[in-house]
Short mmCIF file of N, CA and C in Angstrom, two decimals:
data_model
loop_
_atom_site.label_atom_id
_atom_site.label_comp_id
_atom_site.label_asym_id
_atom_site.label_seq_id
_atom_site.Cartn_x
_atom_site.Cartn_y
_atom_site.Cartn_z
N LEU N 1 39.57 -47.62 98.60
CA LEU N 1 38.19 -48.05 98.59
C LEU N 1 37.79 -48.56 97.23
N ILE N 2 36.86 -49.46 97.21
CA ILE N 2 36.38 -50.04 95.96
C ILE N 2 34.95 -49.55 95.72
N TYR N 3 34.66 -49.14 94.52
CA TYR N 3 33.36 -48.60 94.17
C TYR N 3 32.76 -49.39 93.02
N ARG N 4 31.43 -49.45 93.00
CA ARG N 4 30.77 -50.05 91.84
C ARG N 4 31.13 -49.20 90.64
N ALA N 5 31.69 -49.83 89.62
CA ALA N 5 32.20 -49.09 88.46
C ALA N 5 31.08 -48.43 87.67
N ILE N 6 29.99 -49.12 87.50
CA ILE N 6 28.86 -48.61 86.74
C ILE N 6 27.60 -49.25 87.32
N PRO N 7 26.45 -48.65 87.09
CA PRO N 7 25.23 -49.26 87.60
C PRO N 7 24.98 -50.62 86.95
N THR N 8 24.37 -51.49 87.71
CA THR N 8 24.00 -52.80 87.18
C THR N 8 23.03 -52.60 86.04
N GLY N 9 23.23 -53.33 84.95
CA GLY N 9 22.37 -53.21 83.77
C GLY N 9 20.98 -53.77 84.03
N THR N 10 20.10 -53.47 83.13
CA THR N 10 18.73 -53.95 83.26
C THR N 10 18.46 -55.12 82.34
N GLY N 11 19.49 -55.56 81.62
CA GLY N 11 19.32 -56.67 80.69
C GLY N 11 18.97 -57.96 81.40
N THR N 12 18.08 -58.72 80.83
CA THR N 12 17.69 -59.99 81.43
C THR N 12 18.01 -61.16 80.53
N SER N 13 18.38 -60.91 79.31
CA SER N 13 18.64 -61.98 78.37
C SER N 13 20.05 -62.52 78.57
N THR N 14 20.16 -63.81 78.90
CA THR N 14 21.47 -64.42 79.03
C THR N 14 21.89 -65.07 77.73
N SER N 15 21.03 -65.02 76.72
CA SER N 15 21.39 -65.61 75.43
C SER N 15 22.21 -64.65 74.57
N THR N 16 22.26 -63.37 74.94
CA THR N 16 23.06 -62.40 74.21
C THR N 16 24.49 -62.51 74.70
N SER N 17 25.42 -62.81 73.82
CA SER N 17 26.80 -63.03 74.24
C SER N 17 27.51 -61.72 74.57
N THR N 18 27.17 -60.64 73.91
CA THR N 18 27.78 -59.35 74.18
C THR N 18 26.69 -58.29 74.14
N ASN N 19 26.68 -57.44 75.16
CA ASN N 19 25.67 -56.40 75.24
C ASN N 19 26.37 -55.09 75.55
N THR N 20 26.53 -54.23 74.54
CA THR N 20 27.26 -52.97 74.73
C THR N 20 26.33 -51.78 74.91
N ASN N 21 25.03 -51.98 74.89
CA ASN N 21 24.10 -50.86 74.97
C ASN N 21 23.68 -50.51 76.39
N GLN N 22 24.07 -51.30 77.35
CA GLN N 22 23.70 -51.04 78.74
C GLN N 22 24.81 -51.55 79.63
N GLY N 23 24.69 -51.26 80.92
CA GLY N 23 25.69 -51.74 81.86
C GLY N 23 25.66 -53.25 81.99
N PRO N 24 26.62 -53.80 82.70
CA PRO N 24 26.69 -55.25 82.85
C PRO N 24 25.58 -55.76 83.77
N ASP N 25 25.17 -56.98 83.55
CA ASP N 25 24.20 -57.63 84.42
C ASP N 25 25.01 -58.50 85.38
N GLY N 26 25.52 -57.87 86.43
CA GLY N 26 26.37 -58.54 87.41
C GLY N 26 27.13 -57.52 88.21
N GLU N 27 28.20 -57.96 88.83
CA GLU N 27 28.98 -57.11 89.72
C GLU N 27 30.27 -56.65 89.04
N VAL N 28 30.47 -55.33 88.94
CA VAL N 28 31.70 -54.76 88.40
C VAL N 28 32.10 -53.60 89.32
N TYR N 29 33.31 -53.72 89.89
CA TYR N 29 33.80 -52.73 90.83
C TYR N 29 35.16 -52.21 90.38
N LEU N 30 35.46 -50.96 90.72
CA LEU N 30 36.72 -50.34 90.34
C LEU N 30 37.33 -49.64 91.56
N ALA N 31 38.60 -49.91 91.82
CA ALA N 31 39.36 -49.22 92.86
C ALA N 31 40.50 -48.49 92.18
N HIS N 32 40.95 -47.40 92.78
CA HIS N 32 42.02 -46.58 92.18
C HIS N 32 43.19 -46.42 93.14
N THR N 33 44.37 -46.35 92.58
CA THR N 33 45.57 -45.90 93.28
C THR N 33 46.07 -44.70 92.49
N SER N 34 46.23 -43.59 93.18
CA SER N 34 46.71 -42.38 92.50
C SER N 34 48.13 -42.06 92.93
N LEU N 35 48.97 -41.87 91.94
CA LEU N 35 50.31 -41.35 92.15
C LEU N 35 50.36 -40.04 91.38
N PRO N 36 51.24 -39.12 91.71
CA PRO N 36 51.24 -37.81 91.04
C PRO N 36 51.15 -37.93 89.51
N GLY N 37 50.07 -37.40 88.96
CA GLY N 37 49.87 -37.37 87.52
C GLY N 37 49.43 -38.68 86.90
N ARG N 38 49.16 -39.71 87.73
CA ARG N 38 48.82 -41.03 87.21
C ARG N 38 47.70 -41.66 88.03
N ASP N 39 46.85 -42.41 87.34
CA ASP N 39 45.76 -43.11 88.01
C ASP N 39 45.80 -44.58 87.59
N TYR N 40 45.98 -45.47 88.55
CA TYR N 40 46.00 -46.91 88.31
C TYR N 40 44.68 -47.48 88.81
N GLY N 41 44.05 -48.32 87.98
CA GLY N 41 42.76 -48.88 88.34
C GLY N 41 42.83 -50.38 88.51
N TYR N 42 41.93 -50.91 89.35
CA TYR N 42 41.81 -52.35 89.58
C TYR N 42 40.34 -52.69 89.44
N LEU N 43 40.02 -53.47 88.42
CA LEU N 43 38.64 -53.78 88.05
C LEU N 43 38.32 -55.22 88.45
N LEU N 44 37.28 -55.39 89.23
CA LEU N 44 36.82 -56.71 89.67
C LEU N 44 35.45 -56.96 89.07
N SER N 45 35.28 -58.11 88.42
CA SER N 45 33.95 -58.46 87.90
C SER N 45 33.62 -59.88 88.32
N ALA N 46 32.35 -60.10 88.66
CA ALA N 46 31.88 -61.42 89.06
C ALA N 46 30.39 -61.52 88.79
N SER N 47 29.93 -62.73 88.68
CA SER N 47 28.50 -63.02 88.52
C SER N 47 27.89 -62.27 87.33
N LEU N 48 28.61 -62.22 86.20
CA LEU N 48 28.08 -61.55 85.02
C LEU N 48 27.18 -62.53 84.25
N ALA N 49 25.98 -62.10 83.93
CA ALA N 49 25.02 -62.94 83.21
C ALA N 49 25.38 -63.07 81.73
N TYR N 50 26.14 -62.12 81.21
CA TYR N 50 26.54 -62.15 79.80
C TYR N 50 27.85 -61.39 79.66
N ASP N 51 28.55 -61.57 78.54
CA ASP N 51 29.75 -60.80 78.24
C ASP N 51 29.38 -59.33 78.18
N TRP N 52 30.27 -58.47 78.65
CA TRP N 52 30.02 -57.03 78.60
C TRP N 52 31.26 -56.33 78.05
N THR N 53 31.11 -55.60 76.95
CA THR N 53 32.19 -54.86 76.31
C THR N 53 32.14 -53.41 76.80
N PHE N 54 33.31 -52.88 77.14
CA PHE N 54 33.36 -51.55 77.75
C PHE N 54 34.58 -50.78 77.29
N THR N 55 34.53 -49.46 77.48
CA THR N 55 35.65 -48.55 77.23
C THR N 55 36.03 -47.92 78.57
N PRO N 56 37.14 -47.18 78.63
CA PRO N 56 37.48 -46.49 79.89
C PRO N 56 36.36 -45.56 80.36
N GLN N 57 35.69 -44.91 79.43
CA GLN N 57 34.63 -43.98 79.80
C GLN N 57 33.44 -44.72 80.42
N ASP N 58 33.19 -45.95 80.02
CA ASP N 58 32.08 -46.73 80.58
C ASP N 58 32.29 -47.06 82.05
N ILE N 59 33.55 -47.06 82.50
CA ILE N 59 33.83 -47.39 83.90
C ILE N 59 34.28 -46.17 84.70
N GLY N 60 34.04 -44.98 84.16
CA GLY N 60 34.24 -43.76 84.93
C GLY N 60 35.46 -42.93 84.61
N TYR N 61 36.26 -43.33 83.63
CA TYR N 61 37.39 -42.49 83.24
C TYR N 61 36.87 -41.29 82.46
N ASP N 62 37.61 -40.20 82.49
CA ASP N 62 37.23 -38.93 81.88
C ASP N 62 36.99 -39.10 80.38
N SER N 63 35.82 -38.67 79.93
CA SER N 63 35.48 -38.79 78.50
C SER N 63 36.13 -37.69 77.67
N ASP N 64 36.72 -36.68 78.33
CA ASP N 64 37.36 -35.59 77.60
C ASP N 64 38.82 -35.87 77.26
N THR N 65 39.33 -37.03 77.67
CA THR N 65 40.73 -37.35 77.40
C THR N 65 40.82 -38.60 76.53
N ASP N 66 41.97 -38.77 75.92
CA ASP N 66 42.24 -39.96 75.11
C ASP N 66 42.92 -41.01 75.98
N THR N 67 42.20 -41.50 76.97
CA THR N 67 42.75 -42.47 77.91
C THR N 67 43.13 -43.76 77.21
N GLU N 68 44.39 -44.18 77.41
CA GLU N 68 44.87 -45.47 76.94
C GLU N 68 45.46 -46.19 78.15
N LEU N 69 44.96 -47.39 78.40
CA LEU N 69 45.39 -48.15 79.56
C LEU N 69 45.93 -49.51 79.14
N ALA N 70 47.04 -49.91 79.75
CA ALA N 70 47.55 -51.27 79.57
C ALA N 70 46.79 -52.15 80.55
N VAL N 71 46.28 -53.28 80.08
CA VAL N 71 45.45 -54.15 80.91
C VAL N 71 46.21 -55.44 81.21
N TYR N 72 46.33 -55.74 82.50
CA TYR N 72 47.01 -56.93 82.99
C TYR N 72 45.99 -57.76 83.75
N ASP N 73 45.85 -59.04 83.37
CA ASP N 73 44.94 -59.95 84.06
C ASP N 73 45.67 -60.47 85.30
N VAL N 74 45.22 -60.05 86.47
CA VAL N 74 45.90 -60.36 87.72
C VAL N 74 45.84 -61.85 88.04
N ARG N 75 44.70 -62.48 87.80
CA ARG N 75 44.57 -63.92 88.10
C ARG N 75 45.37 -64.77 87.11
N ALA N 76 45.34 -64.45 85.83
CA ALA N 76 46.06 -65.22 84.81
C ALA N 76 47.54 -64.84 84.74
N LYS N 77 47.88 -63.71 85.39
CA LYS N 77 49.25 -63.18 85.39
C LYS N 77 49.78 -62.98 83.97
N GLN N 78 48.97 -62.25 83.16
CA GLN N 78 49.40 -61.97 81.79
C GLN N 78 48.84 -60.65 81.30
N TYR N 79 49.60 -60.03 80.40
CA TYR N 79 49.17 -58.81 79.74
C TYR N 79 48.12 -59.19 78.71
N VAL N 80 47.00 -58.46 78.68
CA VAL N 80 45.92 -58.82 77.74
C VAL N 80 45.67 -57.79 76.66
N GLY N 81 46.21 -56.57 76.76
CA GLY N 81 46.04 -55.61 75.68
C GLY N 81 45.81 -54.20 76.16
N VAL N 82 45.46 -53.34 75.20
CA VAL N 82 45.21 -51.92 75.45
C VAL N 82 43.71 -51.69 75.53
N LEU N 83 43.31 -50.87 76.49
CA LEU N 83 41.92 -50.44 76.63
C LEU N 83 41.86 -48.95 76.33
N SER N 84 41.02 -48.57 75.35
CA SER N 84 40.83 -47.16 75.01
C SER N 84 39.43 -47.01 74.40
N ALA N 85 39.06 -45.79 74.07
CA ALA N 85 37.77 -45.57 73.42
C ALA N 85 37.69 -46.31 72.09
N ASP N 86 38.83 -46.40 71.40
CA ASP N 86 38.88 -47.09 70.10
C ASP N 86 39.15 -48.59 70.22
N GLN N 87 39.60 -49.02 71.40
CA GLN N 87 39.92 -50.43 71.64
C GLN N 87 39.21 -50.90 72.91
N PRO N 88 37.91 -51.20 72.81
CA PRO N 88 37.19 -51.67 74.00
C PRO N 88 37.66 -53.06 74.41
N MET N 89 37.29 -53.45 75.61
CA MET N 89 37.65 -54.76 76.15
C MET N 89 36.38 -55.44 76.62
N THR N 90 36.41 -56.76 76.74
CA THR N 90 35.23 -57.51 77.14
C THR N 90 35.48 -58.25 78.44
N LEU N 91 34.55 -58.06 79.38
CA LEU N 91 34.50 -58.89 80.58
C LEU N 91 33.59 -60.06 80.23
N HIS N 92 34.01 -61.26 80.59
CA HIS N 92 33.27 -62.44 80.16
C HIS N 92 32.25 -62.90 81.19
N LYS N 93 31.20 -63.53 80.69
CA LYS N 93 30.17 -64.14 81.53
C LYS N 93 30.89 -64.96 82.61
N SER N 94 30.44 -64.80 83.85
CA SER N 94 31.15 -65.48 84.94
C SER N 94 30.22 -65.74 86.12
N GLY N 95 30.68 -66.60 86.98
CA GLY N 95 30.02 -66.86 88.25
C GLY N 95 30.82 -66.22 89.37
N LYS N 96 30.62 -66.72 90.59
CA LYS N 96 31.36 -66.18 91.72
C LYS N 96 32.77 -66.75 91.80
N ASP N 97 32.98 -67.96 91.29
CA ASP N 97 34.28 -68.61 91.40
C ASP N 97 35.25 -68.25 90.28
N ASN N 98 34.76 -67.84 89.13
CA ASN N 98 35.65 -67.51 88.02
C ASN N 98 35.62 -66.00 87.73
N PHE N 99 35.70 -65.23 88.80
CA PHE N 99 35.72 -63.78 88.70
C PHE N 99 36.97 -63.31 87.98
N GLN N 100 36.93 -62.07 87.49
CA GLN N 100 38.06 -61.46 86.80
C GLN N 100 38.59 -60.28 87.61
N VAL N 101 39.91 -60.14 87.65
CA VAL N 101 40.56 -58.97 88.25
C VAL N 101 41.54 -58.44 87.22
N LEU N 102 41.31 -57.20 86.80
CA LEU N 102 42.17 -56.57 85.80
C LEU N 102 42.86 -55.35 86.41
N SER N 103 44.14 -55.23 86.13
CA SER N 103 44.92 -54.06 86.51
C SER N 103 44.96 -53.13 85.31
N LEU N 104 44.63 -51.86 85.51
CA LEU N 104 44.58 -50.86 84.44
C LEU N 104 45.66 -49.81 84.70
N SER N 105 46.67 -49.78 83.84
CA SER N 105 47.81 -48.88 84.05
C SER N 105 47.90 -47.87 82.92
N PRO N 106 48.13 -46.60 83.24
CA PRO N 106 48.24 -45.60 82.18
C PRO N 106 49.45 -45.88 81.28
N ILE N 107 49.25 -45.69 79.99
CA ILE N 107 50.36 -45.82 79.04
C ILE N 107 51.03 -44.45 78.95
N GLU N 108 52.32 -44.43 79.27
CA GLU N 108 53.06 -43.18 79.30
C GLU N 108 53.32 -42.65 77.89
N SER N 109 53.77 -41.43 77.77
CA SER N 109 54.01 -40.79 76.47
C SER N 109 55.06 -41.54 75.64
N ASN N 110 55.94 -42.29 76.28
CA ASN N 110 56.96 -43.05 75.56
C ASN N 110 56.50 -44.47 75.21
N GLY N 111 55.24 -44.81 75.53
CA GLY N 111 54.68 -46.12 75.20
C GLY N 111 54.80 -47.16 76.30
N TRP N 112 55.59 -46.90 77.34
CA TRP N 112 55.75 -47.84 78.45
C TRP N 112 54.61 -47.70 79.46
N SER N 113 54.38 -48.75 80.21
CA SER N 113 53.37 -48.74 81.26
C SER N 113 53.89 -49.50 82.47
N LEU N 114 53.66 -48.96 83.66
CA LEU N 114 54.04 -49.62 84.91
C LEU N 114 52.89 -50.50 85.38
N VAL N 115 53.09 -51.81 85.43
CA VAL N 115 52.08 -52.73 85.97
C VAL N 115 52.25 -52.84 87.48
N GLY N 116 53.50 -52.77 87.94
CA GLY N 116 53.77 -52.89 89.37
C GLY N 116 54.13 -54.31 89.74
N GLU N 117 53.91 -54.65 90.99
CA GLU N 117 54.27 -55.98 91.48
C GLU N 117 53.28 -57.01 90.95
N VAL N 118 53.75 -57.86 90.05
CA VAL N 118 52.88 -58.80 89.35
C VAL N 118 52.46 -59.98 90.22
N ASN N 119 53.07 -60.14 91.38
CA ASN N 119 52.70 -61.24 92.27
C ASN N 119 51.75 -60.79 93.38
N LYS N 120 51.14 -59.63 93.23
CA LYS N 120 50.19 -59.11 94.22
C LYS N 120 48.89 -58.73 93.54
N TRP N 121 47.80 -58.78 94.28
CA TRP N 121 46.48 -58.41 93.74
C TRP N 121 46.47 -56.95 93.31
N VAL N 122 47.09 -56.08 94.09
CA VAL N 122 47.19 -54.65 93.77
C VAL N 122 48.67 -54.36 93.58
N GLY N 123 49.08 -54.14 92.33
CA GLY N 123 50.49 -54.03 91.99
C GLY N 123 51.13 -52.69 92.25
N VAL N 124 50.35 -51.62 92.28
CA VAL N 124 50.89 -50.27 92.49
C VAL N 124 50.12 -49.65 93.65
N THR N 125 50.87 -49.25 94.69
CA THR N 125 50.25 -48.57 95.85
C THR N 125 51.08 -47.35 96.22
N GLN N 126 50.44 -46.39 96.87
CA GLN N 126 51.15 -45.20 97.33
C GLN N 126 52.19 -45.54 98.39
N ALA N 127 51.92 -46.57 99.18
CA ALA N 127 52.85 -46.96 100.25
C ALA N 127 54.15 -47.53 99.68
N ARG N 128 54.11 -48.16 98.51
CA ARG N 128 55.28 -48.83 97.94
C ARG N 128 56.02 -47.94 96.94
N TYR N 129 55.29 -47.20 96.10
CA TYR N 129 55.90 -46.41 95.03
C TYR N 129 55.99 -44.95 95.43
N LEU N 130 57.21 -44.49 95.65
CA LEU N 130 57.43 -43.11 96.08
C LEU N 130 57.40 -42.15 94.90
N GLU N 131 57.87 -42.64 93.74
CA GLU N 131 57.93 -41.77 92.56
C GLU N 131 57.96 -42.61 91.29
N VAL N 132 57.31 -42.10 90.26
CA VAL N 132 57.35 -42.69 88.92
C VAL N 132 57.75 -41.58 87.97
N THR N 133 58.83 -41.79 87.22
CA THR N 133 59.35 -40.79 86.29
C THR N 133 59.41 -41.38 84.89
N THR N 134 58.90 -40.64 83.92
CA THR N 134 58.97 -41.06 82.52
C THR N 134 60.13 -40.36 81.85
N THR N 135 60.98 -41.15 81.18
CA THR N 135 62.06 -40.58 80.37
C THR N 135 61.68 -40.82 78.91
N PRO N 136 62.44 -40.33 77.96
CA PRO N 136 62.09 -40.57 76.55
C PRO N 136 62.04 -42.06 76.18
N THR N 137 62.80 -42.90 76.89
CA THR N 137 62.88 -44.32 76.49
C THR N 137 62.57 -45.30 77.61
N SER N 138 62.16 -44.82 78.77
CA SER N 138 62.02 -45.72 79.91
C SER N 138 61.06 -45.16 80.96
N ILE N 139 60.84 -45.95 81.98
CA ILE N 139 60.18 -45.50 83.21
C ILE N 139 61.15 -45.80 84.34
N LEU N 140 61.30 -44.87 85.27
CA LEU N 140 62.12 -45.03 86.45
C LEU N 140 61.18 -44.99 87.65
N VAL N 141 61.21 -46.03 88.48
CA VAL N 141 60.36 -46.05 89.67
C VAL N 141 61.23 -46.07 90.92
N GLU N 142 60.77 -45.35 91.93
CA GLU N 142 61.43 -45.36 93.24
C GLU N 142 60.51 -46.14 94.17
N VAL N 143 61.07 -47.23 94.72
CA VAL N 143 60.29 -48.19 95.49
C VAL N 143 60.84 -48.26 96.91
N THR N 144 59.96 -48.35 97.90
CA THR N 144 60.36 -48.52 99.28
C THR N 144 60.08 -49.96 99.71
N GLY N 145 60.88 -50.43 100.64
CA GLY N 145 60.70 -51.79 101.15
C GLY N 145 61.60 -52.06 102.34
N VAL N 146 61.62 -53.31 102.75
CA VAL N 146 62.43 -53.75 103.88
C VAL N 146 63.79 -54.20 103.37
N LYS N 147 64.84 -53.86 104.08
CA LYS N 147 66.20 -54.25 103.69
C LYS N 147 66.24 -55.75 103.37
N GLY N 148 66.77 -56.08 102.19
CA GLY N 148 66.91 -57.47 101.77
C GLY N 148 65.70 -58.05 101.07
N GLU N 149 64.61 -57.30 101.01
CA GLU N 149 63.39 -57.78 100.34
C GLU N 149 63.60 -57.84 98.83
N ASN N 150 63.14 -58.91 98.21
CA ASN N 150 63.20 -59.05 96.76
C ASN N 150 61.89 -58.53 96.18
N VAL N 151 61.96 -57.48 95.39
CA VAL N 151 60.78 -56.85 94.80
C VAL N 151 60.81 -57.09 93.29
N THR N 152 59.73 -57.67 92.76
CA THR N 152 59.61 -57.91 91.32
C THR N 152 58.58 -56.96 90.75
N VAL N 153 59.01 -56.14 89.78
CA VAL N 153 58.15 -55.10 89.19
C VAL N 153 57.95 -55.42 87.71
N GLY N 154 56.69 -55.28 87.26
CA GLY N 154 56.35 -55.52 85.87
C GLY N 154 56.11 -54.23 85.11
N PHE N 155 56.51 -54.25 83.85
CA PHE N 155 56.28 -53.14 82.93
C PHE N 155 55.75 -53.73 81.63
N VAL N 156 54.95 -52.96 80.89
CA VAL N 156 54.56 -53.35 79.54
C VAL N 156 55.30 -52.42 78.59
N SER N 157 56.02 -53.03 77.64
CA SER N 157 56.82 -52.27 76.68
C SER N 157 55.92 -51.63 75.62
N PRO N 158 56.45 -50.69 74.84
CA PRO N 158 55.67 -50.10 73.74
C PRO N 158 55.22 -51.14 72.71
N GLU N 159 55.92 -52.27 72.65
CA GLU N 159 55.55 -53.34 71.72
C GLU N 159 54.52 -54.30 72.31
N GLY N 160 54.10 -54.06 73.56
CA GLY N 160 53.09 -54.91 74.19
C GLY N 160 53.63 -56.14 74.88
N GLU N 161 54.89 -56.12 75.24
CA GLU N 161 55.51 -57.26 75.93
C GLU N 161 55.59 -56.98 77.43
N LEU N 162 55.13 -57.95 78.25
CA LEU N 162 55.26 -57.83 79.69
C LEU N 162 56.69 -58.17 80.07
N MET N 163 57.34 -57.26 80.79
CA MET N 163 58.72 -57.48 81.22
C MET N 163 58.75 -57.33 82.74
N THR N 164 59.41 -58.26 83.42
CA THR N 164 59.54 -58.16 84.87
C THR N 164 61.01 -58.10 85.25
N HIS N 165 61.28 -57.33 86.29
CA HIS N 165 62.64 -57.20 86.81
C HIS N 165 62.58 -57.27 88.32
N SER N 166 63.55 -57.97 88.90
CA SER N 166 63.63 -58.11 90.37
C SER N 166 64.87 -57.41 90.89
N CYS N 167 64.71 -56.78 92.04
CA CYS N 167 65.81 -56.12 92.72
C CYS N 167 65.68 -56.38 94.22
N ILE N 168 66.81 -56.34 94.90
CA ILE N 168 66.84 -56.49 96.35
C ILE N 168 66.90 -55.08 96.97
N VAL N 169 66.00 -54.83 97.92
CA VAL N 169 65.96 -53.52 98.59
C VAL N 169 67.24 -53.37 99.42
N PRO N 170 67.97 -52.25 99.23
CA PRO N 170 69.22 -52.04 99.97
C PRO N 170 68.97 -51.63 101.42
N THR N 171 70.04 -51.44 102.14
CA THR N 171 70.00 -51.07 103.55
C THR N 171 69.14 -49.83 103.80
N GLU N 172 69.19 -48.87 102.88
CA GLU N 172 68.46 -47.62 103.06
C GLU N 172 66.95 -47.80 102.99
N GLY N 173 66.47 -48.93 102.46
CA GLY N 173 65.03 -49.19 102.37
C GLY N 173 64.36 -48.58 101.15
N VAL N 174 65.14 -47.96 100.25
CA VAL N 174 64.60 -47.35 99.04
C VAL N 174 65.51 -47.73 97.87
N MET N 175 64.90 -48.10 96.75
CA MET N 175 65.67 -48.42 95.54
C MET N 175 65.00 -47.81 94.33
N LYS N 176 65.77 -47.71 93.26
CA LYS N 176 65.23 -47.25 91.99
C LYS N 176 65.40 -48.37 90.98
N LEU N 177 64.44 -48.49 90.08
CA LEU N 177 64.42 -49.56 89.08
C LEU N 177 63.92 -48.99 87.77
N THR N 178 64.56 -49.39 86.67
CA THR N 178 64.15 -48.93 85.34
C THR N 178 63.52 -50.07 84.55
N THR N 179 62.90 -49.72 83.44
CA THR N 179 62.30 -50.73 82.57
C THR N 179 63.35 -51.65 81.96
N GLN N 180 64.61 -51.22 81.94
CA GLN N 180 65.69 -52.06 81.42
C GLN N 180 66.24 -53.01 82.49
N GLY N 181 65.74 -52.89 83.72
CA GLY N 181 66.18 -53.78 84.79
C GLY N 181 67.33 -53.25 85.62
N ASP N 182 67.70 -51.99 85.41
CA ASP N 182 68.77 -51.38 86.20
C ASP N 182 68.25 -51.11 87.61
N CYS N 183 69.00 -51.55 88.62
CA CYS N 183 68.64 -51.31 90.02
C CYS N 183 69.73 -50.47 90.66
N PHE N 184 69.33 -49.47 91.39
CA PHE N 184 70.30 -48.66 92.12
C PHE N 184 69.62 -47.96 93.27
#
């Protein structure tokens, strides 16, 4: 389900390029996919009257934690940076046709982040990802699919580089994939 991320702001001035003191003047929605110990978010914004700068806490993430999220622009198909309390991000003034969709992925303790399938609007789902395991130097994902299906999974490295790897789903319908591109 998709929920309004924050209440619509009361600002009426469209001449202010960035307004961080109130909610956005437009539509901002957040949907979540939860996997054990991880929360992946999908942020949709449209019809914003002005740029709006936000932190994870502004869109409903726990203010008691040091949430760091890797942000992937789903429409532009590119990694855009880290979102945290110390590193806010800006949604830009927009209409209905130039809406923004951002994928928000937790940054693991080793610095890696799972973006998921970069060719889909929602890259990480419970139906597709059976397990996500963090190792000291990698992420290992267990993915389900149809025999012979080509699945492309994206990861963001600790250095901030988007890396994608493709694997063919075997006869068993389940495969494992690492950030280094190992498929088994």
